[in-house]
Amino acid sequence: MVLAELYRRDDGWKIRAVGQGYASGLAGLATDYGVDVESEPAATPAPLPVQGYRNSSSARPAVDLSKVERLAPGLLSPARQASKALVDRDIANQRAAVYLILDHDWHMEELYESFAVQAFAERVLALSATLDDDGTVLVVFSSGRDPFLEEIRLDNYRGSIGQLHTQVDWGWGNVADAMRRAVGHYQESGAADPAFIVTQVGDEPWDKAEVRSLLQNTASLGVFWLFVGFGRGQLAFYKNLNASASATFTNVAFYDASKNPGSVPDERFYAGLVDAFATWLRH
């Protein structure tokens, strides 16, 4: 467990409490700090069974996690849990382009500094590695009028959010603009598989009408929105998007990841991420 970290900021030193444990043990901690750890041959797991969701055109095998083991061994344990969540819901061979929208409002500053956002992004990347062979997540920072888009990959994820978010100004997060940026990228890519857009939210949006309009307009585009709430703000808007029968969005779900998503065990975390996505795929 990492109990605390001493770090340099501007002209001074700061210390922050972390309290982050590693399900993958000492090897996971070591790899997060750039240490190469040789894997034990005997620990190689048996391949997960290919079952569940069948694409209408052809059945595709489950994504091979050997790439994760080779490039990002620290993510292998959560990737296995993500894969298990897909198998349990009969969508083991589904493909999807995974996007991650991150709130960059002022109230999120502490969560960036404590690495909570970095840890969250890593778990989404582990899920992406089970849905897409390229193991890449397109990240959009929701801030101001010009959402910043970049990618994190299996070979560059360590500390990536901490580095990328320093290129983005703090401000009042513009969720609608970030959503438009993600959808625009997805459409321009020409991808045939659906887009799974994980949108982390820490407070109510100020552009609620625009958000609702975007959700309605993307229902037919093969885009699924999962709003994941964590932080200290108000989240009633997102929780109640499907509360009214007259305002049901078939391609939208909300998952409350608590104040600290890092404390949620992988099995429960990935169940929260993929439950509604699996239901949407089946319908």
PDB file of C-alpha atoms in Angstrom, residues 110-222:
ATOM      1  CA  GLU A 110      -8.144  17.546  -5.128  1.00  0.00           C
ATOM      2  CA  LEU A 111      -9.186  14.329  -6.883  1.00  0.00           C
ATOM      3  CA  TYR A 112      -6.614  14.921  -9.625  1.00  0.00           C
ATOM      4  CA  GLU A 113      -3.882  15.651  -7.090  1.00  0.00           C
ATOM      5  CA  SER A 114      -4.702  12.533  -5.049  1.00  0.00           C
ATOM      6  CA  PHE A 115      -4.457  10.363  -8.193  1.00  0.00           C
ATOM      7  CA  ALA A 116      -8.108   9.293  -7.841  1.00  0.00           C
ATOM      8  CA  VAL A 117      -8.795  10.383 -11.434  1.00  0.00           C
ATOM      9  CA  GLN A 118      -5.637   8.623 -12.673  1.00  0.00           C
ATOM     10  CA  ALA A 119      -6.705   5.392 -10.960  1.00  0.00           C
ATOM     11  CA  PHE A 120     -10.208   5.703 -12.431  1.00  0.00           C
ATOM     12  CA  ALA A 121      -8.810   6.212 -15.947  1.00  0.00           C
ATOM     13  CA  GLU A 122      -6.571   3.152 -15.541  1.00  0.00           C
ATOM     14  CA  ARG A 123      -9.567   0.957 -14.713  1.00  0.00           C
ATOM     15  CA  VAL A 124     -11.420   2.257 -17.773  1.00  0.00           C
ATOM     16  CA  LEU A 125      -8.322   1.513 -19.875  1.00  0.00           C
ATOM     17  CA  ALA A 126      -8.327  -2.048 -18.515  1.00  0.00           C
ATOM     18  CA  LEU A 127     -11.955  -2.374 -19.644  1.00  0.00           C
ATOM     19  CA  SER A 128     -11.072  -0.966 -23.057  1.00  0.00           C
ATOM     20  CA  ALA A 129      -8.385  -3.639 -23.443  1.00  0.00           C
ATOM     21  CA  THR A 130     -11.134  -6.272 -23.222  1.00  0.00           C
ATOM     22  CA  LEU A 131     -13.389  -4.501 -25.745  1.00  0.00           C
ATOM     23  CA  ASP A 132     -10.842  -3.371 -28.324  1.00  0.00           C
ATOM     24  CA  ASP A 133      -7.570  -5.008 -29.368  1.00  0.00           C
ATOM     25  CA  ASP A 134      -5.743  -1.683 -29.692  1.00  0.00           C
ATOM     26  CA  GLY A 135      -6.113  -1.041 -25.943  1.00  0.00           C
ATOM     27  CA  THR A 136      -6.578   2.701 -26.380  1.00  0.00           C
ATOM     28  CA  VAL A 137      -8.944   5.125 -24.674  1.00  0.00           C
ATOM     29  CA  LEU A 138      -9.695   8.550 -26.139  1.00  0.00           C
ATOM     30  CA  VAL A 139      -9.812  11.003 -23.222  1.00  0.00           C
ATOM     31  CA  VAL A 140     -11.686  14.303 -23.395  1.00  0.00           C
ATOM     32  CA  PHE A 141     -11.256  16.842 -20.599  1.00  0.00           C
ATOM     33  CA  SER A 142     -14.431  18.809 -19.980  1.00  0.00           C
ATOM     34  CA  SER A 143     -13.316  22.370 -19.336  1.00  0.00           C
ATOM     35  CA  GLY A 144     -14.281  25.670 -20.886  1.00  0.00           C
ATOM     36  CA  ARG A 145     -15.168  26.084 -24.534  1.00  0.00           C
ATOM     37  CA  ASP A 146     -12.385  24.026 -26.048  1.00  0.00           C
ATOM     38  CA  PRO A 147     -12.433  20.428 -24.749  1.00  0.00           C
ATOM     39  CA  PHE A 148      -8.976  18.864 -24.877  1.00  0.00           C
ATOM     40  CA  LEU A 149      -8.770  15.416 -26.518  1.00  0.00           C
ATOM     41  CA  GLU A 150      -5.856  13.005 -26.186  1.00  0.00           C
ATOM     42  CA  GLU A 151      -5.376   9.254 -25.896  1.00  0.00           C
ATOM     43  CA  ILE A 152      -3.974   6.964 -23.253  1.00  0.00           C
ATOM     44  CA  ARG A 153      -2.594   3.562 -24.184  1.00  0.00           C
ATOM     45  CA  LEU A 154      -1.306   0.437 -22.518  1.00  0.00           C
ATOM     46  CA  ASP A 155       2.269   1.578 -23.139  1.00  0.00           C
ATOM     47  CA  ASN A 156       1.917   5.143 -21.814  1.00  0.00           C
ATOM     48  CA  TYR A 157      -0.823   5.111 -19.162  1.00  0.00           C
ATOM     49  CA  ARG A 158       1.363   5.516 -16.061  1.00  0.00           C
ATOM     50  CA  GLY A 159       0.937   9.076 -14.812  1.00  0.00           C
ATOM     51  CA  SER A 160      -0.696  10.078 -18.107  1.00  0.00           C
ATOM     52  CA  ILE A 161      -3.716  11.851 -16.618  1.00  0.00           C
ATOM     53  CA  GLY A 162      -1.511  13.895 -14.299  1.00  0.00           C
ATOM     54  CA  GLN A 163       0.561  15.006 -17.278  1.00  0.00           C
ATOM     55  CA  LEU A 164      -2.316  15.658 -19.679  1.00  0.00           C
ATOM     56  CA  HIS A 165      -4.582  17.576 -17.336  1.00  0.00           C
ATOM     57  CA  THR A 166      -1.885  20.212 -16.713  1.00  0.00           C
ATOM     58  CA  GLN A 167      -2.430  21.291 -20.335  1.00  0.00           C
ATOM     59  CA  VAL A 168      -6.064  22.104 -19.550  1.00  0.00           C
ATOM     60  CA  ASP A 169      -7.263  25.193 -17.689  1.00  0.00           C
ATOM     61  CA  TRP A 170      -9.440  24.798 -14.634  1.00  0.00           C
ATOM     62  CA  GLY A 171     -12.919  26.190 -15.088  1.00  0.00           C
ATOM     63  CA  TRP A 172     -16.597  25.410 -15.160  1.00  0.00           C
ATOM     64  CA  GLY A 173     -16.797  22.080 -16.934  1.00  0.00           C
ATOM     65  CA  ASN A 174     -18.682  22.216 -20.218  1.00  0.00           C
ATOM     66  CA  VAL A 175     -20.060  18.681 -20.449  1.00  0.00           C
ATOM     67  CA  ALA A 176     -22.048  19.273 -23.648  1.00  0.00           C
ATOM     68  CA  ASP A 177     -19.020  20.498 -25.604  1.00  0.00           C
ATOM     69  CA  ALA A 178     -16.968  17.529 -24.401  1.00  0.00           C
ATOM     70  CA  MET A 179     -19.763  15.161 -25.446  1.00  0.00           C
ATOM     71  CA  ARG A 180     -19.895  16.760 -28.903  1.00  0.00           C
ATOM     72  CA  ARG A 181     -16.127  16.383 -29.265  1.00  0.00           C
ATOM     73  CA  ALA A 182     -16.301  12.671 -28.438  1.00  0.00           C
ATOM     74  CA  VAL A 183     -19.206  12.010 -30.807  1.00  0.00           C
ATOM     75  CA  GLY A 184     -17.523  13.991 -33.581  1.00  0.00           C
ATOM     76  CA  HIS A 185     -14.349  11.944 -33.246  1.00  0.00           C
ATOM     77  CA  TYR A 186     -16.340   8.692 -33.271  1.00  0.00           C
ATOM     78  CA  GLN A 187     -18.253   9.641 -36.423  1.00  0.00           C
ATOM     79  CA  GLU A 188     -15.103  10.795 -38.222  1.00  0.00           C
ATOM     80  CA  SER A 189     -13.342   7.527 -37.368  1.00  0.00           C
ATOM     81  CA  GLY A 190     -15.875   5.548 -39.411  1.00  0.00           C
ATOM     82  CA  ALA A 191     -15.958   2.814 -36.761  1.00  0.00           C
ATOM     83  CA  ALA A 192     -18.505   0.046 -37.333  1.00  0.00           C
ATOM     84  CA  ASP A 193     -18.612  -0.988 -33.681  1.00  0.00           C
ATOM     85  CA  PRO A 194     -20.594   1.006 -31.109  1.00  0.00           C
ATOM     86  CA  ALA A 195     -19.069   3.745 -28.974  1.00  0.00           C
ATOM     87  CA  PHE A 196     -19.054   3.264 -25.216  1.00  0.00           C
ATOM     88  CA  ILE A 197     -18.563   6.770 -23.768  1.00  0.00           C
ATOM     89  CA  VAL A 198     -17.782   6.776 -20.047  1.00  0.00           C
ATOM     90  CA  THR A 199     -18.484  10.288 -18.784  1.00  0.00           C
ATOM     91  CA  GLN A 200     -17.146  11.063 -15.313  1.00  0.00           C
ATOM     92  CA  VAL A 201     -19.184  13.780 -13.628  1.00  0.00           C
ATOM     93  CA  GLY A 202     -18.571  15.471 -10.300  1.00  0.00           C
ATOM     94  CA  ASP A 203     -21.408  17.988 -10.221  1.00  0.00           C
ATOM     95  CA  GLU A 204     -24.575  19.141 -11.975  1.00  0.00           C
ATOM     96  CA  PRO A 205     -24.058  20.505 -15.517  1.00  0.00           C
ATOM     97  CA  TRP A 206     -24.900  24.127 -16.191  1.00  0.00           C
ATOM     98  CA  ASP A 207     -25.913  23.196 -19.771  1.00  0.00           C
ATOM     99  CA  LYS A 208     -28.659  20.688 -18.893  1.00  0.00           C
ATOM    100  CA  ALA A 209     -30.836  21.373 -21.946  1.00  0.00           C
ATOM    101  CA  GLU A 210     -27.869  20.846 -24.282  1.00  0.00           C
ATOM    102  CA  VAL A 211     -26.959  17.587 -22.557  1.00  0.00           C
ATOM    103  CA  ARG A 212     -30.514  16.254 -22.942  1.00  0.00           C
ATOM    104  CA  SER A 213     -30.575  17.280 -26.591  1.00  0.00           C
ATOM    105  CA  LEU A 214     -27.284  15.494 -27.282  1.00  0.00           C
ATOM    106  CA  LEU A 215     -28.529  12.319 -25.623  1.00  0.00           C
ATOM    107  CA  GLN A 216     -31.638  12.331 -27.799  1.00  0.00           C
ATOM    108  CA  ASN A 217     -29.726  13.082 -31.000  1.00  0.00           C
ATOM    109  CA  THR A 218     -27.163  10.309 -30.495  1.00  0.00           C
ATOM    110  CA  ALA A 219     -29.633   7.521 -29.685  1.00  0.00           C
ATOM    111  CA  SER A 220     -29.551   6.310 -33.303  1.00  0.00           C
ATOM    112  CA  LEU A 221     -25.782   6.643 -33.814  1.00  0.00           C
ATOM    113  CA  GLY A 222     -24.642   3.544 -31.936  1.00  0.00           C
TER     114      GLY A 222
END
